[in-house]
mmCIF file of C-alpha atoms in Angstrom:
data_model
loop_
_atom_site.group_PDB
_atom_site.id
_atom_site.type_symbol
_atom_site.label_atom_id
_atom_site.label_comp_id
_atom_site.label_asym_id
_atom_site.label_seq_id
_atom_site.Cartn_x
_atom_site.Cartn_y
_atom_site.Cartn_z
ATOM 1 C CA MET A 119 -7.771 -2.675 -13.476
ATOM 2 C CA SER A 120 -4.376 -1.902 -12.567
ATOM 3 C CA ARG A 121 -0.984 -2.181 -14.454
ATOM 4 C CA HIS A 122 2.443 -3.024 -13.117
ATOM 5 C CA PRO A 123 5.300 -0.936 -13.248
ATOM 6 C CA GLU A 124 9.013 -1.636 -14.321
ATOM 7 C CA VAL A 125 9.802 -2.494 -10.980
ATOM 8 C CA LEU A 126 14.369 -2.488 -11.408
ATOM 9 C CA TRP A 127 16.323 -4.561 -8.107
ATOM 10 C CA ALA A 128 19.541 -4.200 -6.120
ATOM 11 C CA GLN A 129 20.642 -4.791 -3.033
ATOM 12 C CA ARG A 130 23.718 -4.063 -0.339
ATOM 13 C CA SER A 131 24.266 -6.461 3.079
ATOM 14 C CA ASP A 132 21.896 -4.401 4.559
ATOM 15 C CA LYS A 133 19.765 -3.237 2.054
ATOM 16 C CA VAL A 134 17.177 -3.679 -0.831
ATOM 17 C CA TYR A 135 16.507 -1.414 -3.382
ATOM 18 C CA LEU A 136 13.665 -0.707 -5.961
ATOM 19 C CA THR A 137 13.119 1.309 -8.302
ATOM 20 C CA VAL A 138 9.742 1.827 -9.847
ATOM 21 C CA ALA A 139 9.683 3.428 -13.364
ATOM 22 C CA LEU A 140 6.741 4.982 -13.604
ATOM 23 C CA PRO A 141 6.361 9.254 -14.486
ATOM 24 C CA ASP A 142 4.687 11.639 -13.124
ATOM 25 C CA ALA A 143 2.975 9.250 -10.469
ATOM 26 C CA LYS A 144 0.859 10.678 -7.958
ATOM 27 C CA ASP A 145 -0.866 9.517 -4.725
ATOM 28 C CA VAL A 146 1.895 7.033 -4.323
ATOM 29 C CA PHE A 147 1.418 4.452 -1.116
ATOM 30 C CA VAL A 148 3.840 2.454 -0.440
ATOM 31 C CA LYS A 149 3.925 -0.457 2.780
ATOM 32 C CA CYS A 150 6.244 -2.750 4.331
ATOM 33 C CA GLU A 151 5.199 -5.380 6.547
ATOM 34 C CA PRO A 152 7.744 -7.287 8.918
ATOM 35 C CA GLN A 153 7.463 -10.390 7.706
ATOM 36 C CA GLY A 154 8.161 -9.186 4.419
ATOM 37 C CA LEU A 155 6.089 -7.824 2.638
ATOM 38 C CA PHE A 156 6.377 -5.119 0.282
ATOM 39 C CA ALA A 157 2.848 -3.015 -1.307
ATOM 40 C CA PHE A 158 3.364 -0.290 -4.057
ATOM 41 C CA SER A 159 0.469 1.477 -5.809
ATOM 42 C CA ALA A 160 -0.035 4.994 -7.659
ATOM 43 C CA SER A 161 -2.090 6.411 -9.779
ATOM 44 C CA GLY A 162 -0.244 7.255 -13.219
ATOM 45 C CA VAL A 163 -0.690 10.050 -16.407
ATOM 46 C CA GLN A 164 -3.784 9.748 -17.492
ATOM 47 C CA ASP A 165 -4.699 8.422 -13.888
ATOM 48 C CA LYS A 166 -4.146 5.032 -14.806
ATOM 49 C CA ALA A 167 -3.947 2.981 -11.669
ATOM 50 C CA TYR A 168 -0.475 1.071 -10.929
ATOM 51 C CA SER A 169 0.397 -1.715 -8.123
ATOM 52 C CA PHE A 170 1.734 -4.492 -7.318
ATOM 53 C CA SER A 171 2.657 -6.137 -3.817
ATOM 54 C CA LEU A 172 6.264 -8.469 -2.675
ATOM 55 C CA GLU A 173 7.057 -11.308 -1.000
ATOM 56 C CA LEU A 174 10.257 -10.738 -0.288
ATOM 57 C CA TYR A 175 12.628 -12.916 0.492
ATOM 58 C CA GLY A 176 13.839 -11.794 4.255
ATOM 59 C CA SER A 177 12.105 -9.767 6.676
ATOM 60 C CA ILE A 178 12.698 -6.148 6.707
ATOM 61 C CA GLU A 179 12.375 -3.316 9.183
ATOM 62 C CA PRO A 180 8.778 -1.436 8.474
ATOM 63 C CA GLU A 181 10.430 1.887 9.724
ATOM 64 C CA GLY A 182 13.548 1.490 7.876
ATOM 65 C CA CYS A 183 11.646 2.059 4.523
ATOM 66 C CA LYS A 184 12.318 4.763 2.076
ATOM 67 C CA THR A 185 10.923 6.601 -0.555
ATOM 68 C CA LYS A 186 11.235 9.265 -2.817
ATOM 69 C CA SER A 187 9.450 10.249 -5.720
ATOM 70 C CA GLY A 188 11.023 11.857 -8.710
ATOM 71 C CA LEU A 189 10.239 13.328 -11.845
ATOM 72 C CA ARG A 190 10.856 9.485 -13.574
ATOM 73 C CA ASN A 191 10.625 7.479 -11.189
ATOM 74 C CA ILE A 192 10.072 6.084 -7.973
ATOM 75 C CA LEU A 193 13.094 5.285 -5.578
ATOM 76 C CA CYS A 194 12.131 3.085 -2.534
ATOM 77 C CA SER A 195 14.642 1.959 0.148
ATOM 78 C CA ILE A 196 14.367 -1.471 2.331
ATOM 79 C CA GLN A 197 15.760 -2.063 5.669
ATOM 80 C CA LYS A 198 16.405 -5.572 5.712
ATOM 81 C CA GLY A 199 15.736 -7.723 8.988
ATOM 82 C CA GLU A 200 18.676 -9.085 9.102
ATOM 83 C CA LYS A 201 22.045 -8.268 7.434
ATOM 84 C CA GLY A 202 23.105 -10.916 5.105
ATOM 85 C CA TRP A 203 22.980 -10.937 1.259
ATOM 86 C CA TRP A 204 19.497 -12.266 -0.310
ATOM 87 C CA LYS A 205 19.963 -15.072 -2.897
ATOM 88 C CA ARG A 206 17.433 -13.716 -4.871
ATOM 89 C CA LEU A 207 14.646 -10.863 -4.365
ATOM 90 C CA LEU A 208 11.114 -12.891 -3.573
ATOM 91 C CA LYS A 209 11.272 -15.860 -1.081
ATOM 92 C CA SER A 210 9.099 -17.665 -4.263
ATOM 93 C CA GLU A 211 11.357 -19.672 -6.630
ATOM 94 C CA GLU A 212 9.747 -18.833 -9.316
ATOM 95 C CA LYS A 213 10.393 -17.064 -12.323
ATOM 96 C CA PRO A 214 9.623 -13.483 -11.288
ATOM 97 C CA ALA A 215 7.055 -11.218 -13.197
ATOM 98 C CA PRO A 216 8.272 -9.849 -16.625
ATOM 99 C CA TYR A 217 8.460 -6.540 -15.128
ATOM 100 C CA LEU A 218 11.058 -7.192 -12.210
ATOM 101 C CA LYS A 219 13.881 -6.651 -13.210
ATOM 102 C CA VAL A 220 17.595 -6.735 -11.454
ATOM 103 C CA ASP A 221 19.208 -2.773 -12.271
ATOM 104 C CA TRP A 222 22.819 -2.831 -12.958
ATOM 105 C CA ASN A 223 23.550 0.330 -12.445
ATOM 106 C CA LYS A 224 22.872 -0.315 -8.770
ATOM 107 C CA TRP A 225 24.066 -4.305 -8.292
ATOM 108 C CA CYS A 226 26.731 -4.730 -6.135
ATOM 109 C CA ASP A 227 28.207 -7.965 -5.051
ATOM 110 C CA GLU A 228 28.728 -9.298 -2.032
ATOM 111 C CA ASP A 229 33.260 -8.948 -2.268
ATOM 112 C CA ASP A 230 32.629 -5.387 -3.934
ATOM 113 C CA GLU A 231 30.285 -4.020 -1.132
ATOM 114 C CA GLU A 232 33.538 -3.031 0.875
ATOM 115 C CA SER A 233 34.954 -0.706 -2.191
ATOM 116 C CA THR A 234 31.419 0.258 -3.068
ATOM 117 C CA SER A 235 30.234 1.410 1.206
ATOM 118 C CA ASP A 236 32.333 4.629 0.507
ATOM 119 C CA LEU A 237 29.965 5.909 -1.474
ATOM 120 C CA VAL A 238 27.391 5.288 -0.040
ATOM 121 C CA SER A 239 28.399 5.967 2.889
ATOM 122 C CA ASN A 240 25.700 7.716 4.710
ATOM 123 C CA ASP A 241 22.242 5.848 4.926
ATOM 124 C CA ASP A 242 21.262 5.966 1.158
ATOM 125 C CA ALA A 243 23.225 8.999 0.152
ATOM 126 C CA GLN A 244 21.645 8.198 -3.462
ATOM 127 C CA PHE A 245 19.008 9.628 -2.359
ATOM 128 C CA VAL A 246 20.617 12.723 -0.924
ATOM 129 C CA GLY A 247 21.216 15.636 -3.796
ATOM 130 C CA GLU A 248 18.578 13.705 -5.906
ATOM 131 C CA ASP A 249 16.357 16.380 -7.245
ATOM 132 C CA ASP A 250 13.175 15.873 -9.046
ATOM 133 C CA ARG A 251 14.744 16.790 -12.746
ATOM 134 C CA SER A 252 15.711 13.344 -13.558
ATOM 135 C CA SER A 253 16.645 13.111 -17.296
ATOM 136 C CA ASP A 254 14.464 11.864 -19.959
ATOM 137 C CA ASP A 255 17.328 8.904 -21.054
ATOM 138 C CA GLU A 256 17.694 7.360 -16.919
ATOM 139 C CA GLY A 257 18.513 4.353 -16.971
ATOM 140 C CA MET A 258 18.242 3.846 -21.342
ATOM 141 C CA LEU A 259 20.490 1.546 -22.751
ATOM 142 C CA TYR A 260 22.685 3.271 -25.230
ATOM 143 C CA LEU A 261 23.040 2.319 -28.412
ATOM 144 C CA PRO A 262 25.173 3.375 -30.628
ATOM 145 C CA ASP A 263 24.248 5.160 -33.709
ATOM 146 C CA LEU A 264 24.525 3.219 -37.311
ATOM 147 C CA GLU A 265 24.727 6.141 -40.069
ATOM 148 C CA LYS A 266 27.759 7.336 -38.046
ATOM 149 C CA ALA A 267 28.756 3.435 -38.190
ATOM 150 C CA ARG A 268 28.606 3.535 -41.647
ATOM 151 C CA ALA A 269 30.591 6.432 -42.301
#
């Protein structure tokens, strides 16, 4: 039986970004189909199988799908079939699976896209210059140290 890794998502008018939280992933397989089907599978620590498939809100360009594996996660950039903002990630209006979450670190509102387009101006700028040595606490929520707060 395969497990579901945590998947964070964000979008721009032309792309959807998925970050799959799976440390030390091996045998990463990603399949993108034009009608909006996205499939992922990989082996994690101790060769445990992880997989999921998503029926995305809109069509996608399979040749515009790129994947970059790091030590802590796998980054997927998915080219939308038509430029525009999706109302949600999935075609289904049901509540998404609990392993799917919004990536607030990469999130951009429609009206903010032009101001952040300089940051992501070249094709997938966030994939450039990143190395496989991601930090241990990448994506972690930082809470204040309660011991220091009492002093």
